[in-house]
mmCIF file of C-alpha atoms in Angstrom:
data_model
loop_
_atom_site.group_PDB
_atom_site.id
_atom_site.type_symbol
_atom_site.label_atom_id
_atom_site.label_comp_id
_atom_site.label_asym_id
_atom_site.label_seq_id
_atom_site.Cartn_x
_atom_site.Cartn_y
_atom_site.Cartn_z
ATOM 1 C CA ASP A 45 -12.289 -88.338 76.779
ATOM 2 C CA ASP A 46 -14.206 -88.971 73.625
ATOM 3 C CA LYS A 47 -14.339 -92.744 74.386
ATOM 4 C CA GLU A 48 -15.705 -91.973 77.854
ATOM 5 C CA LYS A 49 -18.430 -89.651 76.477
ATOM 6 C CA LYS A 50 -19.416 -92.201 74.026
ATOM 7 C CA VAL A 51 -19.834 -94.951 76.760
ATOM 8 C CA GLU A 52 -21.689 -92.542 78.912
ATOM 9 C CA ALA A 53 -24.047 -91.645 76.191
ATOM 10 C CA VAL A 54 -25.356 -95.208 75.562
ATOM 11 C CA LEU A 55 -25.194 -96.414 79.275
ATOM 12 C CA ASP A 56 -28.597 -97.204 80.800
ATOM 13 C CA CYS A 57 -28.405 -98.363 84.364
ATOM 14 C CA ARG A 58 -31.692 -100.017 84.288
ATOM 15 C CA TYR A 59 -30.091 -102.741 82.259
ATOM 16 C CA ASP A 60 -26.233 -102.056 82.442
ATOM 17 C CA ARG A 61 -23.764 -101.936 85.304
ATOM 18 C CA THR A 62 -20.665 -100.485 83.578
ATOM 19 C CA ASP A 63 -18.356 -98.660 85.911
ATOM 20 C CA VAL A 64 -17.918 -95.028 84.178
ATOM 21 C CA GLY A 65 -16.834 -93.114 87.323
ATOM 22 C CA GLU A 66 -18.480 -90.735 89.721
ATOM 23 C CA ILE A 67 -21.851 -89.111 88.620
ATOM 24 C CA SER A 68 -23.813 -86.487 90.312
ATOM 25 C CA GLU A 69 -26.423 -84.867 88.169
ATOM 26 C CA ALA A 70 -29.962 -83.492 87.967
ATOM 27 C CA PHE A 71 -32.489 -84.939 85.587
ATOM 28 C CA PRO A 72 -30.802 -88.267 84.782
ATOM 29 C CA SER A 73 -32.195 -89.962 81.762
ATOM 30 C CA ASP A 74 -32.334 -93.518 83.191
ATOM 31 C CA ASP A 75 -32.684 -95.017 86.774
ATOM 32 C CA VAL A 76 -30.609 -97.450 88.888
ATOM 33 C CA PHE A 77 -33.817 -99.587 89.451
ATOM 34 C CA ARG A 78 -35.205 -101.370 86.446
ATOM 35 C CA PRO A 79 -38.974 -100.910 86.167
ATOM 36 C CA LEU A 80 -41.008 -104.059 86.961
ATOM 37 C CA MET A 81 -42.007 -105.524 83.499
ATOM 38 C CA ALA A 82 -45.119 -107.484 84.618
ATOM 39 C CA ASP A 83 -46.502 -105.227 87.278
ATOM 40 C CA PRO A 84 -49.850 -104.028 85.860
ATOM 41 C CA LYS A 85 -49.578 -100.722 87.692
ATOM 42 C CA GLN A 86 -45.882 -99.911 86.790
ATOM 43 C CA PRO A 87 -45.880 -96.454 85.298
ATOM 44 C CA GLN A 88 -45.062 -96.775 81.641
ATOM 45 C CA PHE A 89 -46.413 -96.570 78.166
ATOM 46 C CA PHE A 90 -48.529 -99.366 76.788
ATOM 47 C CA ALA A 91 -51.622 -100.295 74.601
ATOM 48 C CA ILE A 92 -53.007 -103.853 75.319
ATOM 49 C CA TRP A 93 -56.021 -105.805 73.889
ATOM 50 C CA GLN A 94 -57.293 -108.415 76.193
ATOM 51 C CA HIS A 95 -60.178 -110.847 75.959
ATOM 52 C CA THR A 96 -61.538 -110.736 79.570
ATOM 53 C CA ASN A 97 -63.732 -113.235 81.439
ATOM 54 C CA PRO A 98 -65.295 -112.050 84.771
ATOM 55 C CA ARG A 99 -65.004 -115.080 87.231
ATOM 56 C CA SER A 100 -67.771 -113.778 89.431
ATOM 57 C CA GLY A 101 -70.498 -113.811 86.803
ATOM 58 C CA GLY A 102 -71.111 -111.821 83.571
ATOM 59 C CA SER A 103 -70.341 -112.222 80.070
ATOM 60 C CA SER A 104 -66.793 -112.058 78.584
ATOM 61 C CA TYR A 105 -65.828 -109.016 76.672
ATOM 62 C CA ASN A 106 -62.847 -107.504 74.798
ATOM 63 C CA LEU A 107 -60.909 -105.035 76.731
ATOM 64 C CA GLY A 108 -58.593 -102.235 75.636
ATOM 65 C CA SER A 109 -56.083 -101.081 78.312
ATOM 66 C CA VAL A 110 -53.729 -98.122 77.708
ATOM 67 C CA ALA A 111 -51.330 -96.397 80.044
ATOM 68 C CA ILE A 112 -49.148 -93.302 79.965
ATOM 69 C CA GLY A 113 -46.724 -92.843 82.587
ATOM 70 C CA GLU A 114 -42.948 -92.690 83.571
ATOM 71 C CA ASN A 115 -40.572 -92.264 86.481
ATOM 72 C CA PHE A 116 -38.890 -88.937 85.878
ATOM 73 C CA GLY A 117 -35.541 -88.562 87.655
ATOM 74 C CA PHE A 118 -34.800 -85.368 89.627
ATOM 75 C CA TYR A 119 -31.351 -86.158 90.938
ATOM 76 C CA THR A 120 -28.934 -89.025 91.062
ATOM 77 C CA LYS A 121 -25.482 -89.740 92.696
ATOM 78 C CA ARG A 122 -23.704 -92.888 91.351
ATOM 79 C CA SER A 123 -20.444 -94.494 90.907
ATOM 80 C CA GLY A 124 -20.977 -96.324 87.689
ATOM 81 C CA CYS A 125 -24.495 -97.650 88.257
ATOM 82 C CA ASN A 126 -24.096 -98.050 91.981
ATOM 83 C CA GLY A 127 -25.860 -95.324 93.927
ATOM 84 C CA TRP A 128 -29.215 -93.717 94.458
ATOM 85 C CA GLN A 129 -31.714 -91.592 92.701
ATOM 86 C CA ILE A 130 -34.964 -89.656 93.544
ATOM 87 C CA GLY A 131 -37.658 -88.699 91.173
ATOM 88 C CA LEU A 132 -41.286 -88.197 90.325
ATOM 89 C CA LEU A 133 -43.645 -90.882 89.313
ATOM 90 C CA THR A 134 -46.764 -90.316 87.243
ATOM 91 C CA GLY A 135 -49.213 -92.704 85.615
ATOM 92 C CA ILE A 136 -52.643 -92.733 83.917
ATOM 93 C CA PHE A 137 -54.231 -96.090 83.386
ATOM 94 C CA ALA A 138 -57.482 -96.341 81.417
ATOM 95 C CA GLN A 139 -59.597 -99.274 80.296
ATOM 96 C CA PHE A 140 -62.121 -99.443 77.508
ATOM 97 C CA ASN A 141 -64.927 -101.847 76.466
ATOM 98 C CA LEU A 142 -64.114 -102.579 72.843
ATOM 99 C CA ASP A 143 -67.320 -104.389 72.361
ATOM 100 C CA THR A 144 -69.331 -101.200 72.457
ATOM 101 C CA SER A 145 -69.640 -98.951 69.340
ATOM 102 C CA ASN A 146 -67.660 -96.132 70.864
ATOM 103 C CA ALA A 147 -65.147 -98.163 72.980
ATOM 104 C CA ALA A 148 -66.834 -96.959 76.114
ATOM 105 C CA LEU A 149 -64.510 -95.755 78.847
ATOM 106 C CA ILE A 150 -64.749 -98.114 81.952
ATOM 107 C CA ASN A 151 -62.344 -96.477 84.339
ATOM 108 C CA THR A 152 -59.223 -94.262 84.718
ATOM 109 C CA ASP A 153 -56.677 -94.414 87.598
ATOM 110 C CA PHE A 154 -54.395 -91.431 88.156
ATOM 111 C CA ASN A 155 -51.114 -92.102 90.116
ATOM 112 C CA VAL A 156 -48.465 -89.535 91.317
ATOM 113 C CA GLY A 157 -45.746 -90.086 93.828
ATOM 114 C CA ILE A 158 -42.057 -90.049 94.803
ATOM 115 C CA PRO A 159 -39.808 -92.926 94.126
ATOM 116 C CA ILE A 160 -36.326 -93.424 95.706
ATOM 117 C CA SER A 161 -34.218 -95.949 94.030
ATOM 118 C CA TRP A 162 -30.797 -97.675 94.870
ATOM 119 C CA ARG A 163 -28.281 -100.087 93.416
ATOM 120 C CA SER A 164 -25.234 -101.897 94.552
ATOM 121 C CA GLY A 165 -23.893 -104.500 92.086
ATOM 122 C CA ASN A 166 -26.562 -107.023 91.480
ATOM 123 C CA TRP A 167 -28.889 -105.738 94.308
ATOM 124 C CA SER A 168 -31.306 -102.961 93.680
ATOM 125 C CA ALA A 169 -34.277 -101.565 95.559
ATOM 126 C CA ARG A 170 -37.112 -99.060 95.287
ATOM 127 C CA LEU A 171 -39.009 -97.154 97.805
ATOM 128 C CA ARG A 172 -42.160 -95.222 96.883
ATOM 129 C CA TYR A 173 -44.799 -93.042 98.364
ATOM 130 C CA TYR A 174 -47.696 -92.417 95.844
ATOM 131 C CA HIS A 175 -51.322 -91.338 95.686
ATOM 132 C CA GLN A 176 -53.902 -92.952 93.470
ATOM 133 C CA SER A 177 -57.426 -91.775 92.565
ATOM 134 C CA SER A 178 -59.860 -93.717 90.423
ATOM 135 C CA HIS A 179 -62.707 -92.460 88.237
ATOM 136 C CA LEU A 180 -65.399 -94.449 86.448
ATOM 137 C CA GLY A 181 -66.327 -93.646 82.913
ATOM 138 C CA ASP A 182 -69.628 -91.762 82.097
ATOM 139 C CA GLU A 183 -70.556 -94.328 79.534
ATOM 140 C CA PHE A 184 -69.957 -97.216 81.946
ATOM 141 C CA LEU A 185 -72.212 -95.661 84.569
ATOM 142 C CA ILE A 186 -74.893 -94.834 81.961
ATOM 143 C CA SER A 187 -74.770 -98.563 80.792
ATOM 144 C CA ASN A 188 -74.948 -99.807 84.320
ATOM 145 C CA PRO A 189 -77.616 -98.010 86.350
ATOM 146 C CA GLY A 190 -77.671 -98.729 89.975
ATOM 147 C CA PHE A 191 -73.933 -99.628 89.942
ATOM 148 C CA ASN A 192 -72.460 -99.173 93.527
ATOM 149 C CA ARG A 193 -70.107 -96.352 92.720
ATOM 150 C CA LEU A 194 -67.331 -95.832 95.307
ATOM 151 C CA THR A 195 -64.984 -92.942 95.737
ATOM 152 C CA LEU A 196 -61.546 -94.690 95.600
ATOM 153 C CA SER A 197 -58.588 -92.656 96.894
ATOM 154 C CA ILE A 198 -55.565 -94.315 98.329
ATOM 155 C CA GLU A 199 -51.995 -93.446 99.474
ATOM 156 C CA GLU A 200 -49.423 -96.242 99.787
ATOM 157 C CA VAL A 201 -45.967 -96.731 100.841
ATOM 158 C CA ASP A 202 -44.306 -99.750 99.095
ATOM 159 C CA ALA A 203 -40.748 -101.256 98.802
ATOM 160 C CA ILE A 204 -39.254 -103.726 96.390
ATOM 161 C CA VAL A 205 -35.802 -105.321 96.666
ATOM 162 C CA SER A 206 -34.340 -106.997 93.497
ATOM 163 C CA TYR A 207 -31.470 -109.269 92.670
ATOM 164 C CA ASP A 208 -29.954 -110.030 89.242
ATOM 165 C CA TYR A 209 -28.203 -113.274 88.498
ATOM 166 C CA ARG A 210 -26.938 -113.614 84.985
ATOM 167 C CA TRP A 211 -30.089 -113.914 82.818
ATOM 168 C CA LEU A 212 -32.550 -113.990 85.800
ATOM 169 C CA ARG A 213 -33.962 -111.216 87.970
ATOM 170 C CA LEU A 214 -35.787 -111.918 91.189
ATOM 171 C CA TYR A 215 -37.649 -109.322 93.332
ATOM 172 C CA GLY A 216 -40.079 -109.097 96.376
ATOM 173 C CA GLY A 217 -41.375 -106.685 98.762
ATOM 174 C CA GLY A 218 -44.719 -105.114 99.862
ATOM 175 C CA GLY A 219 -46.912 -102.221 100.503
ATOM 176 C CA TYR A 220 -49.075 -100.583 103.212
ATOM 177 C CA LEU A 221 -52.035 -98.214 102.657
ATOM 178 C CA VAL A 222 -51.365 -95.131 104.866
ATOM 179 C CA HIS A 223 -54.575 -93.486 103.771
ATOM 180 C CA ARG A 224 -57.557 -95.294 102.215
ATOM 181 C CA GLU A 225 -61.103 -94.326 101.084
ATOM 182 C CA PRO A 226 -63.341 -96.172 101.529
ATOM 183 C CA SER A 227 -62.164 -96.851 105.085
ATOM 184 C CA PHE A 228 -62.966 -100.467 105.046
ATOM 185 C CA LEU A 229 -60.114 -101.386 102.779
ATOM 186 C CA ASP A 230 -57.512 -103.576 104.367
ATOM 187 C CA ALA A 231 -54.002 -102.086 104.311
ATOM 188 C CA GLY A 232 -51.377 -104.879 103.575
ATOM 189 C CA ARG A 233 -49.984 -106.121 100.364
ATOM 190 C CA ILE A 234 -47.146 -108.391 99.393
ATOM 191 C CA GLN A 235 -45.529 -108.626 95.864
ATOM 192 C CA TRP A 236 -42.900 -110.671 94.156
ATOM 193 C CA GLY A 237 -41.886 -112.000 90.819
ATOM 194 C CA PHE A 238 -39.255 -112.750 88.270
ATOM 195 C CA GLU A 239 -37.916 -111.590 84.920
ATOM 196 C CA ALA A 240 -35.782 -113.705 82.491
ATOM 197 C CA ARG A 241 -33.993 -112.306 79.426
ATOM 198 C CA ALA A 242 -32.497 -114.610 76.859
ATOM 199 C CA PRO A 243 -29.355 -113.574 74.953
ATOM 200 C CA ALA A 244 -29.937 -110.725 72.570
ATOM 201 C CA MET A 245 -29.785 -111.432 68.751
ATOM 202 C CA ARG A 246 -29.156 -109.184 65.791
ATOM 203 C CA THR A 247 -32.362 -108.659 63.710
ATOM 204 C CA ARG A 248 -32.432 -108.328 59.952
ATOM 205 C CA ILE A 249 -36.088 -107.001 59.704
ATOM 206 C CA LEU A 250 -36.314 -104.596 56.760
ATOM 207 C CA GLY A 251 -32.705 -105.088 55.883
ATOM 208 C CA SER A 252 -30.155 -102.377 56.394
ATOM 209 C CA PHE A 253 -32.864 -99.889 57.543
ATOM 210 C CA LEU A 254 -33.046 -101.596 60.951
ATOM 211 C CA ASP A 255 -29.615 -103.374 61.013
ATOM 212 C CA ARG A 256 -28.687 -101.741 64.300
ATOM 213 C CA LEU A 257 -31.649 -103.341 66.134
ATOM 214 C CA VAL A 258 -31.190 -106.167 68.514
ATOM 215 C CA VAL A 259 -34.053 -108.399 69.688
ATOM 216 C CA THR A 260 -34.348 -110.065 73.228
ATOM 217 C CA PRO A 261 -36.732 -112.921 74.135
ATOM 218 C CA VAL A 262 -38.129 -111.979 77.650
ATOM 219 C CA LEU A 263 -40.514 -113.675 80.053
ATOM 220 C CA SER A 264 -41.821 -112.121 83.364
ATOM 221 C CA ALA A 265 -44.352 -112.886 86.110
ATOM 222 C CA ASP A 266 -45.686 -110.756 88.850
ATOM 223 C CA PHE A 267 -47.610 -111.858 91.725
ATOM 224 C CA LYS A 268 -49.503 -109.923 94.417
ATOM 225 C CA SER A 269 -51.369 -110.944 97.514
ATOM 226 C CA MET A 270 -53.498 -108.593 99.533
ATOM 227 C CA ASP A 271 -55.067 -108.712 102.979
ATOM 228 C CA GLN A 272 -58.220 -107.348 101.220
ATOM 229 C CA HIS A 273 -58.492 -110.512 99.326
ATOM 230 C CA ALA A 274 -57.718 -112.899 102.179
ATOM 231 C CA TRP A 275 -54.169 -113.207 100.634
ATOM 232 C CA LEU A 276 -55.317 -114.836 97.530
ATOM 233 C CA ILE A 277 -52.574 -114.604 94.735
ATOM 234 C CA ASP A 278 -53.061 -112.297 91.710
ATOM 235 C CA THR A 279 -50.941 -113.528 88.824
ATOM 236 C CA ASN A 280 -49.782 -111.586 85.630
ATOM 237 C CA VAL A 281 -47.559 -113.386 83.151
ATOM 238 C CA MET A 282 -45.975 -111.778 80.133
ATOM 239 C CA GLY A 283 -43.800 -113.234 77.371
ATOM 240 C CA GLY A 284 -42.569 -111.931 74.150
ATOM 241 C CA PHE A 285 -39.836 -109.927 72.352
ATOM 242 C CA GLU A 286 -37.962 -106.676 73.143
ATOM 243 C CA TRP A 287 -36.295 -104.602 70.339
ATOM 244 C CA SER A 288 -33.659 -102.048 71.165
ATOM 245 C CA ARG A 289 -31.069 -100.035 69.148
ATOM 246 C CA THR A 290 -27.369 -99.829 69.753
ATOM 247 C CA GLY A 291 -26.705 -96.434 71.188
ATOM 248 C CA SER A 292 -30.239 -95.721 72.392
ATOM 249 C CA ARG A 293 -32.150 -96.173 75.686
ATOM 250 C CA ARG A 294 -35.491 -96.627 73.908
ATOM 251 C CA ARG A 295 -36.909 -100.055 73.926
ATOM 252 C CA PHE A 296 -40.032 -101.615 72.310
ATOM 253 C CA ARG A 297 -41.756 -104.832 73.353
ATOM 254 C CA ILE A 298 -44.462 -106.986 71.859
ATOM 255 C CA MET A 299 -45.891 -109.247 74.629
ATOM 256 C CA ALA A 300 -48.543 -111.863 75.095
ATOM 257 C CA THR A 301 -50.257 -111.487 78.497
ATOM 258 C CA TYR A 302 -52.127 -113.666 80.932
ATOM 259 C CA PHE A 303 -53.906 -112.429 84.000
ATOM 260 C CA TYR A 304 -55.818 -114.250 86.756
ATOM 261 C CA GLY A 305 -56.940 -112.595 89.913
ATOM 262 C CA HIS A 306 -58.667 -109.552 91.112
ATOM 263 C CA ASN A 307 -58.978 -106.734 88.662
ATOM 264 C CA PRO A 308 -55.923 -104.439 89.305
ATOM 265 C CA TYR A 309 -57.761 -101.200 88.211
ATOM 266 C CA GLY A 310 -60.179 -98.791 89.870
ATOM 267 C CA GLN A 311 -62.703 -99.987 92.637
ATOM 268 C CA PHE A 312 -62.988 -103.242 90.596
ATOM 269 C CA PHE A 313 -60.013 -104.582 92.569
ATOM 270 C CA ILE A 314 -62.102 -104.651 95.658
ATOM 271 C CA ASN A 315 -64.337 -107.689 94.588
ATOM 272 C CA GLN A 316 -64.069 -108.410 90.795
ATOM 273 C CA LYS A 317 -62.099 -111.492 89.898
ATOM 274 C CA ILE A 318 -61.214 -111.798 86.240
ATOM 275 C CA GLU A 319 -59.181 -114.003 83.867
ATOM 276 C CA SER A 320 -57.878 -112.412 80.674
ATOM 277 C CA MET A 321 -55.558 -113.245 77.794
ATOM 278 C CA GLY A 322 -54.110 -110.688 75.298
ATOM 279 C CA LEU A 323 -51.385 -109.075 73.297
ATOM 280 C CA GLY A 324 -49.833 -105.729 74.029
ATOM 281 C CA ALA A 325 -47.186 -103.104 72.891
ATOM 282 C CA TYR A 326 -44.989 -101.528 75.301
ATOM 283 C CA PHE A 327 -42.689 -98.458 74.877
ATOM 284 C CA MET A 328 -39.707 -97.538 77.121
ATOM 285 C CA PHE A 329 -37.979 -94.235 76.938
#
């Protein structure tokens, strides 16, 4: 019994698929679908610095992008890590112009919705219905008089199917806007990508103080193509290192990032194309 409790305490079905018997419980602390590492709109905690170059004209600038968000599990029914889960997603994504004296707020997106996830062996899937509203920052509007401000509010249904093969994960799916404001937005979107995880290694940073940490090199890329953009591909590539501790679900990543495509945030996604490179810290709970 003690051994089973110990295994269950460290099991994380986002990364493990150990058989620990039947589980039916409220408020699970993990999920049966692993969050998409390189999706810019994945609800998670991060802070990123990016040097951003607008491709449609304008000067380059330094951007700070932060997010606070998570998928909170309400109920799960599993056999080991095979089963399903329903929860609540919340996410706040904010961008700041770091070249201004007060790091002026550019935009904030607010997301809330219901995710349903499922896993069977190496296969997993996620179905979501969510709402997003976007709000431009006061400092941005003051600095850009005459800017064509739009009220952006959308509701989307999307689905992703994922397959794990040894160190590689492949995924693909799409989404459809069931409500959109402004009404001229096109509804369709497809998404695909991969995640690669090298073997984990023991780290000796700070000696015995962190001797239970393991580090894993990771590489991921996410691709999106929207009807709104004539199906041009938006690309986000991330690579770096992930630290985790034996017996804990928490993970910390330092990632270099590269993005090319339409700005994924706020009303800027409609017609602003950017290229950016940067460095970010990501926190998983």
